[in-house]
mmCIF file with all atom_site columns, C-alpha atoms in Angstrom:
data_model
loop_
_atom_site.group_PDB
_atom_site.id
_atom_site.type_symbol
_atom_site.label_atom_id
_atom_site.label_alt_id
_atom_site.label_comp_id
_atom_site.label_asym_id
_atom_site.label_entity_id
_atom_site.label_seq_id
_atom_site.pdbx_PDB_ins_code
_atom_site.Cartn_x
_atom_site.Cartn_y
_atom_site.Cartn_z
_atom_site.occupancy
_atom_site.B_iso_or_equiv
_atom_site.pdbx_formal_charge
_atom_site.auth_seq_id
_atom_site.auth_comp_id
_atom_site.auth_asym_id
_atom_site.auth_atom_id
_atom_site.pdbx_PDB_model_num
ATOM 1   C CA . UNK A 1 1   ? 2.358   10.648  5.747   1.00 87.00 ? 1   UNK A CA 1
ATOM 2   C CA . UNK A 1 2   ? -0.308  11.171  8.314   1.00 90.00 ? 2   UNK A CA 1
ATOM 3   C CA . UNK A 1 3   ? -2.999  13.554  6.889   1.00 93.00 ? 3   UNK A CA 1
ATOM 4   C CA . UNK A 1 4   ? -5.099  13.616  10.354  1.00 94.00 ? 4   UNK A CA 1
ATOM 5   C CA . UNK A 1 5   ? -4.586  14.691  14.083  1.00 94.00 ? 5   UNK A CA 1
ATOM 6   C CA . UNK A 1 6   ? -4.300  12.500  17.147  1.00 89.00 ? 6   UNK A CA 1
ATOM 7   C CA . UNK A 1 7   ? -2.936  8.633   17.117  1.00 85.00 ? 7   UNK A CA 1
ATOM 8   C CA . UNK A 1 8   ? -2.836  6.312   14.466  1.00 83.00 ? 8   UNK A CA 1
ATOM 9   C CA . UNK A 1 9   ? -6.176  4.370   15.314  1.00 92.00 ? 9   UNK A CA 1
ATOM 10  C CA . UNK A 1 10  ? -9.866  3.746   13.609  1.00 95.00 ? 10  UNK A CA 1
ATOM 11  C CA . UNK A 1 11  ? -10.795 6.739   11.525  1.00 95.00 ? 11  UNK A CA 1
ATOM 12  C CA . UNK A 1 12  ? -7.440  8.398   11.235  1.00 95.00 ? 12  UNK A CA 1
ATOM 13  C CA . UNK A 1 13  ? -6.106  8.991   7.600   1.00 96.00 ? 13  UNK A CA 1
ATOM 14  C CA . UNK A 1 14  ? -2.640  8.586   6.030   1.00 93.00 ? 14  UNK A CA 1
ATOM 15  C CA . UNK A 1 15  ? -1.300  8.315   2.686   1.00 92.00 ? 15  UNK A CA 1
ATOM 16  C CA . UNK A 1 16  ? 1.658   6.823   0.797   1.00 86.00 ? 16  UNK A CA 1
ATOM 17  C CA . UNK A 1 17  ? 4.181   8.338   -2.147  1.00 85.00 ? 17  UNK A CA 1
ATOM 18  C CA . UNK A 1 18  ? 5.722   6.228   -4.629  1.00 78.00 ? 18  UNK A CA 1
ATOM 19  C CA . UNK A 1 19  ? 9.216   6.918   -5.792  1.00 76.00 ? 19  UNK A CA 1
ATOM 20  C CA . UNK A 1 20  ? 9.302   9.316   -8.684  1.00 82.00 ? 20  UNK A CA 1
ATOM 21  C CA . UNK A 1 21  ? 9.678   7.878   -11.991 1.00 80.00 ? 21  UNK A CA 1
ATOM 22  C CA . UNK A 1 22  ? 10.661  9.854   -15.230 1.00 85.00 ? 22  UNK A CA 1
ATOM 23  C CA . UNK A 1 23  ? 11.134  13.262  -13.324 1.00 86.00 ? 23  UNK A CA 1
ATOM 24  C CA . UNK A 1 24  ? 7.484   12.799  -12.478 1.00 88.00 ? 24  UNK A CA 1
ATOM 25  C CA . UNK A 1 25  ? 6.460   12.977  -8.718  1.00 87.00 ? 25  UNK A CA 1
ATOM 26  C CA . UNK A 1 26  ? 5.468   10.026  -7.037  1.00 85.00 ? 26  UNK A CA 1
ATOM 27  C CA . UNK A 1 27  ? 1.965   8.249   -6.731  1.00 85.00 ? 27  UNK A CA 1
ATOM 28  C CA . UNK A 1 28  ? 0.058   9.653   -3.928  1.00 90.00 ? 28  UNK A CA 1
ATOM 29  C CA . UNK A 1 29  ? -2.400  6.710   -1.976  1.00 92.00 ? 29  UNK A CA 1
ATOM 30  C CA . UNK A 1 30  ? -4.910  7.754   0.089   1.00 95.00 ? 30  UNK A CA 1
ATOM 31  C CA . UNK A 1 31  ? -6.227  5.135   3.244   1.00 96.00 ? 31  UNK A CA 1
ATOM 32  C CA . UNK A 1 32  ? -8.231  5.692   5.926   1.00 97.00 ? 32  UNK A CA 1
ATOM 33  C CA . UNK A 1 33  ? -7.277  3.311   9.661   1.00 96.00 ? 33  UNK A CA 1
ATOM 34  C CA . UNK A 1 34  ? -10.468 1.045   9.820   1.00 97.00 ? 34  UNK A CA 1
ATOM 35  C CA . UNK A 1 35  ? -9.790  -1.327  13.020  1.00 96.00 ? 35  UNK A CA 1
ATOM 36  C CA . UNK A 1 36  ? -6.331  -1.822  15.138  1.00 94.00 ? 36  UNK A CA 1
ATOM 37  C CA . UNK A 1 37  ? -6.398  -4.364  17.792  1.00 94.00 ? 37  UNK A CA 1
ATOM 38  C CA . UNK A 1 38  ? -3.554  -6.030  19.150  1.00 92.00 ? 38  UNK A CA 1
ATOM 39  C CA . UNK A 1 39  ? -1.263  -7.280  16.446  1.00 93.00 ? 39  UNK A CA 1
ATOM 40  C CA . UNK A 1 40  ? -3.398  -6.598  13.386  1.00 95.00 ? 40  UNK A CA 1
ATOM 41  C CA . UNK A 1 41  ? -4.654  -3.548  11.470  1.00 95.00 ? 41  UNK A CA 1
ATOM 42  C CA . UNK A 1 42  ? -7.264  -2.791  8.589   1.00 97.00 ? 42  UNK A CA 1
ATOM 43  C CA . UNK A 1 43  ? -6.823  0.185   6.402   1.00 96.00 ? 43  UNK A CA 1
ATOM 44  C CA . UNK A 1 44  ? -9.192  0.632   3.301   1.00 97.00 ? 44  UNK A CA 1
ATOM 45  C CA . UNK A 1 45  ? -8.107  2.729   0.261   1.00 96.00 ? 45  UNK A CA 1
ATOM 46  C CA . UNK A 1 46  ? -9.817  5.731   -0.129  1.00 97.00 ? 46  UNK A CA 1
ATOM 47  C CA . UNK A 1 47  ? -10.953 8.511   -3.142  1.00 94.00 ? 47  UNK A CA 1
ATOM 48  C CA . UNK A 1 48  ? -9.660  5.820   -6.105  1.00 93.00 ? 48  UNK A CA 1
ATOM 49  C CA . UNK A 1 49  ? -10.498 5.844   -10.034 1.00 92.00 ? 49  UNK A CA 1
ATOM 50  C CA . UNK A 1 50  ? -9.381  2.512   -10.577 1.00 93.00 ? 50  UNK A CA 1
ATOM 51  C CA . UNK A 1 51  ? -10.702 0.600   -7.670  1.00 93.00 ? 51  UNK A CA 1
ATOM 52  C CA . UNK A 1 52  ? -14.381 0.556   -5.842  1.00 95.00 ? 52  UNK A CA 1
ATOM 53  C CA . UNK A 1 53  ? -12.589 -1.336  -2.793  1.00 96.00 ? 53  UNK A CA 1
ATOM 54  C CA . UNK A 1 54  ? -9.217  -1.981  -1.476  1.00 95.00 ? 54  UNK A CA 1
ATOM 55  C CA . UNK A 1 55  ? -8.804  -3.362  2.036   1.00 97.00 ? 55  UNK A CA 1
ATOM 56  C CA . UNK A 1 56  ? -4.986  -4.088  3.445   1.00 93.00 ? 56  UNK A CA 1
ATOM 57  C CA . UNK A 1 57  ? -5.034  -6.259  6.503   1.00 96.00 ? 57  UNK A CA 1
ATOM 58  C CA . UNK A 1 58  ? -1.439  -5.915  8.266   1.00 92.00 ? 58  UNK A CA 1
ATOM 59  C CA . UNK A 1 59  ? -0.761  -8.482  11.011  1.00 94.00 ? 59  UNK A CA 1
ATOM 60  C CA . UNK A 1 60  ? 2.798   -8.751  12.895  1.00 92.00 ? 60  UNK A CA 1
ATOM 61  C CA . UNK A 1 61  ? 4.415   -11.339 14.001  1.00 92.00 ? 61  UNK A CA 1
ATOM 62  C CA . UNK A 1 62  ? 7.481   -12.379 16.249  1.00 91.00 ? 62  UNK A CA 1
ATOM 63  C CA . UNK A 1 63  ? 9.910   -14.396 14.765  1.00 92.00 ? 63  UNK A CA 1
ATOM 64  C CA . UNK A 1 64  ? 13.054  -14.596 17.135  1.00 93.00 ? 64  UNK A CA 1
ATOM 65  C CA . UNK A 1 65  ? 13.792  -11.215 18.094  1.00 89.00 ? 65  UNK A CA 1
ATOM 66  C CA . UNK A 1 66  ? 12.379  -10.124 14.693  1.00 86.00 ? 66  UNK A CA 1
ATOM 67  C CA . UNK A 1 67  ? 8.741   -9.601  13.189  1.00 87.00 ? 67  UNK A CA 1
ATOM 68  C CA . UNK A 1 68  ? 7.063   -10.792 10.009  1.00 88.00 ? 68  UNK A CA 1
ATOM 69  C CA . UNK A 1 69  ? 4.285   -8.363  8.697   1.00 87.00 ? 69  UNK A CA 1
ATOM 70  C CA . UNK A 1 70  ? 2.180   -10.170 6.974   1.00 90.00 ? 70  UNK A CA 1
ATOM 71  C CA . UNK A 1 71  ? 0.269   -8.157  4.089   1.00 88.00 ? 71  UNK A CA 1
ATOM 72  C CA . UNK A 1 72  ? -2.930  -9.260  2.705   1.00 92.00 ? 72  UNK A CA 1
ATOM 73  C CA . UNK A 1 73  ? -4.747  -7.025  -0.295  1.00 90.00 ? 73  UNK A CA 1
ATOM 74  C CA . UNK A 1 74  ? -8.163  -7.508  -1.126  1.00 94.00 ? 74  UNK A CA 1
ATOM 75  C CA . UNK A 1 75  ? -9.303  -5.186  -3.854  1.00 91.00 ? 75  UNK A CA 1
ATOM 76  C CA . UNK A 1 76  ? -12.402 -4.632  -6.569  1.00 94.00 ? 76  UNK A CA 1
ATOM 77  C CA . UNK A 1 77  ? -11.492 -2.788  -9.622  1.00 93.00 ? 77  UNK A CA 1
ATOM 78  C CA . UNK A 1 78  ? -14.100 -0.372  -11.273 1.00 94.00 ? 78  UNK A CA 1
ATOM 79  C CA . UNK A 1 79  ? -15.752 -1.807  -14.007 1.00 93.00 ? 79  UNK A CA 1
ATOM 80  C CA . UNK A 1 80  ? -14.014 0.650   -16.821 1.00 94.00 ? 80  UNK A CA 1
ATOM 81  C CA . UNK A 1 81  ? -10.558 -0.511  -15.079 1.00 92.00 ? 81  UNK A CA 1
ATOM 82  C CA . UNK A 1 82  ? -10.764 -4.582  -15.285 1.00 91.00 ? 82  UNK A CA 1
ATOM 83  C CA . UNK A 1 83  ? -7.396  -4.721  -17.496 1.00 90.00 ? 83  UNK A CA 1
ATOM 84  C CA . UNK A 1 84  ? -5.635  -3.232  -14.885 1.00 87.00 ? 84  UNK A CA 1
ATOM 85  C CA . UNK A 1 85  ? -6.129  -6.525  -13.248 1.00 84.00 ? 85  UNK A CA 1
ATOM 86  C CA . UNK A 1 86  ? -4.623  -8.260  -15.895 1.00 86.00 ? 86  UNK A CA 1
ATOM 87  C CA . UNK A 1 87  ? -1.450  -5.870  -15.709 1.00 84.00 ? 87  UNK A CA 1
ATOM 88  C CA . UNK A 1 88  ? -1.532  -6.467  -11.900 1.00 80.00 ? 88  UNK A CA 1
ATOM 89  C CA . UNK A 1 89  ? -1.147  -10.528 -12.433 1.00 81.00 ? 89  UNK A CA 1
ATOM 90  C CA . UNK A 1 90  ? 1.611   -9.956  -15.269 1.00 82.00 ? 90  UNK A CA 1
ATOM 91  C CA . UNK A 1 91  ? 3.774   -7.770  -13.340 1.00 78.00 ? 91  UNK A CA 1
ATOM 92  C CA . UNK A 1 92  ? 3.271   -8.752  -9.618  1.00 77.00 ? 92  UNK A CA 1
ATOM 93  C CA . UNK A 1 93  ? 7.096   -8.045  -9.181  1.00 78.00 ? 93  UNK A CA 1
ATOM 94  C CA . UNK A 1 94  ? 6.399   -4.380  -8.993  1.00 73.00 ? 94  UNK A CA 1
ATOM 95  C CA . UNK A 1 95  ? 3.909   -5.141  -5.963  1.00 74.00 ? 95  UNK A CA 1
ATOM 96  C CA . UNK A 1 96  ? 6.689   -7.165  -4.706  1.00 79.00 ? 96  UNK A CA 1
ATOM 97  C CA . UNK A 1 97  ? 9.634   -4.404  -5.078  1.00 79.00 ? 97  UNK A CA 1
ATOM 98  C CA . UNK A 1 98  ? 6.847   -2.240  -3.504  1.00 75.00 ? 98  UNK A CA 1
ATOM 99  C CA . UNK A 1 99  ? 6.721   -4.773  -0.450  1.00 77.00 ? 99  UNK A CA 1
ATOM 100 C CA . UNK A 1 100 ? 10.404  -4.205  -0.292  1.00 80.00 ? 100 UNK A CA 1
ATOM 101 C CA . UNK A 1 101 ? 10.128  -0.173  -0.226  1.00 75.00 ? 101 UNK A CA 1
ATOM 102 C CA . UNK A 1 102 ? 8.384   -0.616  2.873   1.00 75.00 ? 102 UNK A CA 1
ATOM 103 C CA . UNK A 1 103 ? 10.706  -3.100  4.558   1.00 78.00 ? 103 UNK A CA 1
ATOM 104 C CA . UNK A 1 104 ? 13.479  -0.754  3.741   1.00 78.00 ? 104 UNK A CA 1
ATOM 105 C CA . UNK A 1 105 ? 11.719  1.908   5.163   1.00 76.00 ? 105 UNK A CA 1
ATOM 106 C CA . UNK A 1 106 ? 10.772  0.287   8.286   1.00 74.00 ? 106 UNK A CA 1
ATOM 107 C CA . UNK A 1 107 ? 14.107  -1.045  8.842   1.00 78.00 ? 107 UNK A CA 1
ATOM 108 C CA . UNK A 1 108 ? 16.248  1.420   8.063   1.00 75.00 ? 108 UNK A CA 1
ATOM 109 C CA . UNK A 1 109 ? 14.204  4.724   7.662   1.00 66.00 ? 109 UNK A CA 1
ATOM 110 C CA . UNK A 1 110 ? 15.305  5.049   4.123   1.00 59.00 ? 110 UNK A CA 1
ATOM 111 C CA . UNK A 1 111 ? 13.132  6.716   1.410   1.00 55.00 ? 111 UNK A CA 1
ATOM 112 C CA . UNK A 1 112 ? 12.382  4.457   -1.504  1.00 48.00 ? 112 UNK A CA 1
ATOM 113 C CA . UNK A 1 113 ? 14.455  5.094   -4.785  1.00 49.00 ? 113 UNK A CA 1
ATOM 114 C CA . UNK A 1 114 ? 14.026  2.929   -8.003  1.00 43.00 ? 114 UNK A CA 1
#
């Protein structure tokens, strides 16, 4: 969801709802747009508990007549939050079927469901 007004450039603001789980609404992610040029785009997470710095650095590229995105996260947990780092490294399928989400929704426009 876009949460500011004019195009989707440096300094605009979006966020991003997981799928509901247990009758409980979604995960809401806050970023803010810090640099599009070209092919590539930086967007930093923004108002966080767990982490003091997330970064996600999107770049596209053609493959045939399709694109790879290729993701890359660079994040620094809070100090209080370090085991969730641990948690992150046991279950990186659930980054991975969160990967997918997002290819489903950019190919087909479909709203992720668990």
């Amino acid at each position: 969801e876009v949460t500011s007004e004019g195009p989707l450039s440096a300094g605009a603001t979006f966020s991003t709802v997981g799928p509901p789980r247990r009758r409980k609404q979604g995960k809401r992610t806050d970023y803010r747009v810090v640099a599009v040029e070209g092919d590539q785009s930086v967007a930093e997470l923004v108002g966080s508990k767990e982490f003091a710095s997330a970064v996600w650095s999107m770049t596209l590229e053609p493959v045939g007549e399709a694109t790879c995105i290729r993701c890359e996260v660079d994040m620094e947990l809070r100090p209080r939050f370090v085991w969730l780092g641990v948690l992150l490294s046991l279950f990186r399928t659930a980054i991975d079927e969160d990967l997918s989400f997002l290819k489903r929704a950019l190919e087909h426009g479909e709203v992720a469901k668990r």
